[in-house]
Short mmCIF file of C-alpha atoms in Angstrom, two decimals:
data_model
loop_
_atom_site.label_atom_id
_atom_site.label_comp_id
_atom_site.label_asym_id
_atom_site.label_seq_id
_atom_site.Cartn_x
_atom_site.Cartn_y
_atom_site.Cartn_z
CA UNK A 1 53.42 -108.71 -88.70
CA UNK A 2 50.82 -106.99 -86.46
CA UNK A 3 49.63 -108.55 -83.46
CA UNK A 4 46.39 -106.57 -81.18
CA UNK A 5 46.99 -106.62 -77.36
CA UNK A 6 45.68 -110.15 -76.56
CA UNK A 7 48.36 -111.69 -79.35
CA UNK A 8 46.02 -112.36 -82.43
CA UNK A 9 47.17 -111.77 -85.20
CA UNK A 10 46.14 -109.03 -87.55
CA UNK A 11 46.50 -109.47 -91.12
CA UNK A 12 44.57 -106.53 -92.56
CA UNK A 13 45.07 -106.26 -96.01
CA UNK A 14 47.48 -103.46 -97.87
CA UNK A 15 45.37 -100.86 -99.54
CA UNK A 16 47.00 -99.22 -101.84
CA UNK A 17 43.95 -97.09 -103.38
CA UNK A 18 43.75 -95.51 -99.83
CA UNK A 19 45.07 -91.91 -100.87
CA UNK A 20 42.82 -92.08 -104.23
CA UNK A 21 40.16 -92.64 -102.29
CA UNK A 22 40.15 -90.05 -99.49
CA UNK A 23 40.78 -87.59 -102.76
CA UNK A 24 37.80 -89.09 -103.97
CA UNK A 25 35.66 -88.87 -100.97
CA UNK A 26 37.02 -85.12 -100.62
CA UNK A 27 35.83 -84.20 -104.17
CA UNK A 28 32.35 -85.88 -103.54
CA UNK A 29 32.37 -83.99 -100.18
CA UNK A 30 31.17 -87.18 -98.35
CA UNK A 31 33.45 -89.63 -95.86
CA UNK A 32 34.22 -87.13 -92.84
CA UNK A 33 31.10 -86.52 -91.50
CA UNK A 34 27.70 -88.68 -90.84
CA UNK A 35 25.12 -87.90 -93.68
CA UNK A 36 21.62 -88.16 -92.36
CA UNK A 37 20.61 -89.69 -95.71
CA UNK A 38 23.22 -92.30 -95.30
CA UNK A 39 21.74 -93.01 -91.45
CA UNK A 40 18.73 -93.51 -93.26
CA UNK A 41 20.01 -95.90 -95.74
CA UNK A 42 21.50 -97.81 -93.05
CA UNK A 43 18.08 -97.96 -91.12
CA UNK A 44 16.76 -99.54 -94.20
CA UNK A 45 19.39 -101.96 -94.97
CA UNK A 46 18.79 -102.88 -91.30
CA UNK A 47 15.39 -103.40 -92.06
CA UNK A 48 15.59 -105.61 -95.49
CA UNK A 49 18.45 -107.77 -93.81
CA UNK A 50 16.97 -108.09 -90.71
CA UNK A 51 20.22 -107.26 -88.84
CA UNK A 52 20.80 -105.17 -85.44
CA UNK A 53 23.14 -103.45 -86.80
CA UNK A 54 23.96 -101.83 -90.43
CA UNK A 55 26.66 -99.03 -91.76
CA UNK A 56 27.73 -96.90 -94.74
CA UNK A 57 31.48 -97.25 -94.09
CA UNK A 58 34.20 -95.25 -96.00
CA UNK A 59 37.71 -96.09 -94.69
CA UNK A 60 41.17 -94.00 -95.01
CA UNK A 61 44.70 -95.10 -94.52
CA UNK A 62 44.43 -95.27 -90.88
CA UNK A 63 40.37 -95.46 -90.23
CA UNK A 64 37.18 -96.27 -90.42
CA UNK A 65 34.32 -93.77 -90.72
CA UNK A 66 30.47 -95.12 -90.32
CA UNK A 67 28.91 -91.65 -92.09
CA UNK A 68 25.98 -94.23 -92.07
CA UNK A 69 24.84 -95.78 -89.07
CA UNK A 70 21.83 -97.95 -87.91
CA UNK A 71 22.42 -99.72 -84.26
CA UNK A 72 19.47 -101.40 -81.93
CA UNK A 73 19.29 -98.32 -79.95
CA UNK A 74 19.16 -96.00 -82.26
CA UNK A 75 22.48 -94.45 -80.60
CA UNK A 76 25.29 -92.60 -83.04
CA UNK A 77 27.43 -91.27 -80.48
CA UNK A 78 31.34 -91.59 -79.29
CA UNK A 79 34.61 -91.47 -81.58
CA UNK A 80 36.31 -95.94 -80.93
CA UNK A 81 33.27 -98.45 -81.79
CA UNK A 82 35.28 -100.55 -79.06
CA UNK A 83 35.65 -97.78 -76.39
CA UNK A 84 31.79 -97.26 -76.91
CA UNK A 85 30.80 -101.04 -77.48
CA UNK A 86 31.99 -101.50 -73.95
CA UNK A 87 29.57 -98.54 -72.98
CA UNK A 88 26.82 -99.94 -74.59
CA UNK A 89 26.82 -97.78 -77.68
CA UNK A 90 28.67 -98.24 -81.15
CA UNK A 91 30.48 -94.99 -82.59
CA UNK A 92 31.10 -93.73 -85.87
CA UNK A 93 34.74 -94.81 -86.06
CA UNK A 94 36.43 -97.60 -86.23
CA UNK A 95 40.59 -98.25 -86.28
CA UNK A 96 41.30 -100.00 -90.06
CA UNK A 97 42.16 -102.89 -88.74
CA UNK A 98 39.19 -103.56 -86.76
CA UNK A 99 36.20 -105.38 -88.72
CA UNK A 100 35.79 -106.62 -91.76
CA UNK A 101 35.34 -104.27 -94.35
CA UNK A 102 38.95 -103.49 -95.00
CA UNK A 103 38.83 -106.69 -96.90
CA UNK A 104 35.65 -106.37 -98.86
CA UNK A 105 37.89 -103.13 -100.33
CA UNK A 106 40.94 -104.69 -101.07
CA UNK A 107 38.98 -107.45 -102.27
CA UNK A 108 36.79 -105.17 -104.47
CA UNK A 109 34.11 -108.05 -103.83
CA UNK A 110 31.58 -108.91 -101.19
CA UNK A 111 32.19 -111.07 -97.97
CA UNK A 112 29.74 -112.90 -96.45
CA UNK A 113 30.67 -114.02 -92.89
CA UNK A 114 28.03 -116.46 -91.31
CA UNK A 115 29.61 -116.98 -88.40
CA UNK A 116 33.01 -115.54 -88.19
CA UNK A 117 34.62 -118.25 -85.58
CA UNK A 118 34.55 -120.40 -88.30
CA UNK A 119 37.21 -118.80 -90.44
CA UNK A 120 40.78 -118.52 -88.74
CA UNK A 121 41.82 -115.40 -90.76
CA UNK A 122 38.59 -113.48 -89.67
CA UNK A 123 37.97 -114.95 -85.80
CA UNK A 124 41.35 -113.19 -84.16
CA UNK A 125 39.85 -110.00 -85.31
CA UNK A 126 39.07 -107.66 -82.56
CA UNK A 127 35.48 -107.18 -82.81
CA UNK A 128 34.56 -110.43 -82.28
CA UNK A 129 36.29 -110.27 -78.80
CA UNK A 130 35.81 -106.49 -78.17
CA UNK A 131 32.08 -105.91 -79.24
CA UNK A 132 31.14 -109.24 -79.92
CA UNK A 133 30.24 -109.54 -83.54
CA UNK A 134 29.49 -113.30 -84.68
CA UNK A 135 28.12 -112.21 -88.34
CA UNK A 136 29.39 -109.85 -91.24
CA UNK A 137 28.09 -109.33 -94.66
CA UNK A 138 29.67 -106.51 -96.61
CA UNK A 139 29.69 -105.00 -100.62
CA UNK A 140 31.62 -102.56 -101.57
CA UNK A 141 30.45 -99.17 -103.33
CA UNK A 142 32.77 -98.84 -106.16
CA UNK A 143 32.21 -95.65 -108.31
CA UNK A 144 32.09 -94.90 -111.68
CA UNK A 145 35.91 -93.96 -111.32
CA UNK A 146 36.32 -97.27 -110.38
CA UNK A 147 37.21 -96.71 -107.28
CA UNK A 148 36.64 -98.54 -103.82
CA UNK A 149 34.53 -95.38 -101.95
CA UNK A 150 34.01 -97.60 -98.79
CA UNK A 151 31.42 -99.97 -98.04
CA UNK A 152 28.34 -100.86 -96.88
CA UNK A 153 27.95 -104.25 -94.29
CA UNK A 154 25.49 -105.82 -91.44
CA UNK A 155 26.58 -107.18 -88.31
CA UNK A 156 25.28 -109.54 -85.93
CA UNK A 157 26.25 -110.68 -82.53
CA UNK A 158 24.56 -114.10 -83.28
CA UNK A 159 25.89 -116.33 -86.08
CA UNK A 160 23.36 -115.39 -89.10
CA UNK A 161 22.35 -117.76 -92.43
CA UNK A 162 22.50 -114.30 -94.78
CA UNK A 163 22.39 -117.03 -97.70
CA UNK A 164 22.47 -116.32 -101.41
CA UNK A 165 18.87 -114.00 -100.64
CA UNK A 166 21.41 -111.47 -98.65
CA UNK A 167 24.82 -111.67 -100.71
CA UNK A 168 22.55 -110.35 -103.43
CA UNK A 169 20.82 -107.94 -101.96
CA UNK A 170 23.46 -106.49 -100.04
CA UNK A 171 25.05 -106.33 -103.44
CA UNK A 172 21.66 -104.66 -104.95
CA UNK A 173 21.82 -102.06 -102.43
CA UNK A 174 25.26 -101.29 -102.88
CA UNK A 175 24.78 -100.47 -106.22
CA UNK A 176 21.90 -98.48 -105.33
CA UNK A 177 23.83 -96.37 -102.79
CA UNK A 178 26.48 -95.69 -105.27
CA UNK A 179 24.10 -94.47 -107.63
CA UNK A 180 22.23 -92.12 -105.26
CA UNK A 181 25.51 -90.79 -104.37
CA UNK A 182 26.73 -89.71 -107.95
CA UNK A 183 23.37 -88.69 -108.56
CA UNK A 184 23.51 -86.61 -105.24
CA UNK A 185 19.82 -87.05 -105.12
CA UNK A 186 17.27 -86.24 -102.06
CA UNK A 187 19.47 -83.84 -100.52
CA UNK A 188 22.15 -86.29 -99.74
CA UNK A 189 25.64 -83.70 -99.44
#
């Protein structure tokens, strides 16, 4: 078992598609680097959802990678989201088993989290204590491989009612990510 620094205990799901996917991501040339169309998806998904904080997420065996980013601020900077939480600012990456969206892949599914303190599995997680995130909602982008290429998710630091309204759009736009990014349209790589 895996236990952070405080003595929670981390039970981050085995991801066995991890080495598919970076192969994946490497052939679509996308998951290394941020994507200004992918910051602008996540300003819009920020938008529709009405939450502070949005991101097009692609995750390896080891990390996370926010190649999409929308934050209140507007700032994209630093390498930890924790190191740079405590700053004031949220970074592109993330350690895997930090967050939520580790489980929205190995799930393959969407996650809706209105208030993450109420569910033991997701409340020891360090970004509620860390950066202070109260709220997740999550889809994954699955290709036409049928593989997990990351996610993309919403965050609040305030419990949030996302409702049936959100799980489906956050699915909607999911699918509508995935299909911009086949279609490589607008510029996108």
């Amino acid at each position: 078992m895996t236990y952070d620094r405080i003595g929670h205990l981390l039970l981050t799901p085995v991801d066995r598609e991890a080495p598919a996917r970076v192969r994946r991501l490497l052939q679509l040339g996308i998951g290394d680097r941020a994507v200004p169309a992918f910051d602008t998806f996540a300003d819009r998904l920020a938008e529709v959802t009405g939450a502070p904080y949005s991101m097009v997420n692609f995750i390896d065996e080891n990390r996370q990678f926010f190649a999409g980013l929308h934050t209140p601020t507007g700032t994209h900077t630093g390498t930890d989201l924790g190191a740079v939480a405590a700053a004031g600012k949220i970074g592109r990456f993330l350690a895997r088993d930090h967050g939520y969206c580790p489980y929205v892949v190995a799930r393959r599914k969407a996650l809706v989290l209105e208030d993450v303190c109420d569910y033991p599995r997701f409340a020891g997680n360090p970004v509620v204590d860390e950066i202070g995130i109260r709220s997740y909602m999550g889809a994954p982008l699955i290709d036409r491989t049928g593989l997990v290429l990351g996610t993309i998710c919403v965050v609040d630091t305030e419990p949030r009612r996302w409702g049936r309204a959100g799980l489906e759009t956050i699915k909607a736009m999911a699918a509508e990510l995935v299909e911009q990014i086949h279609r490589g349209e607008d510029g996108l790589f």
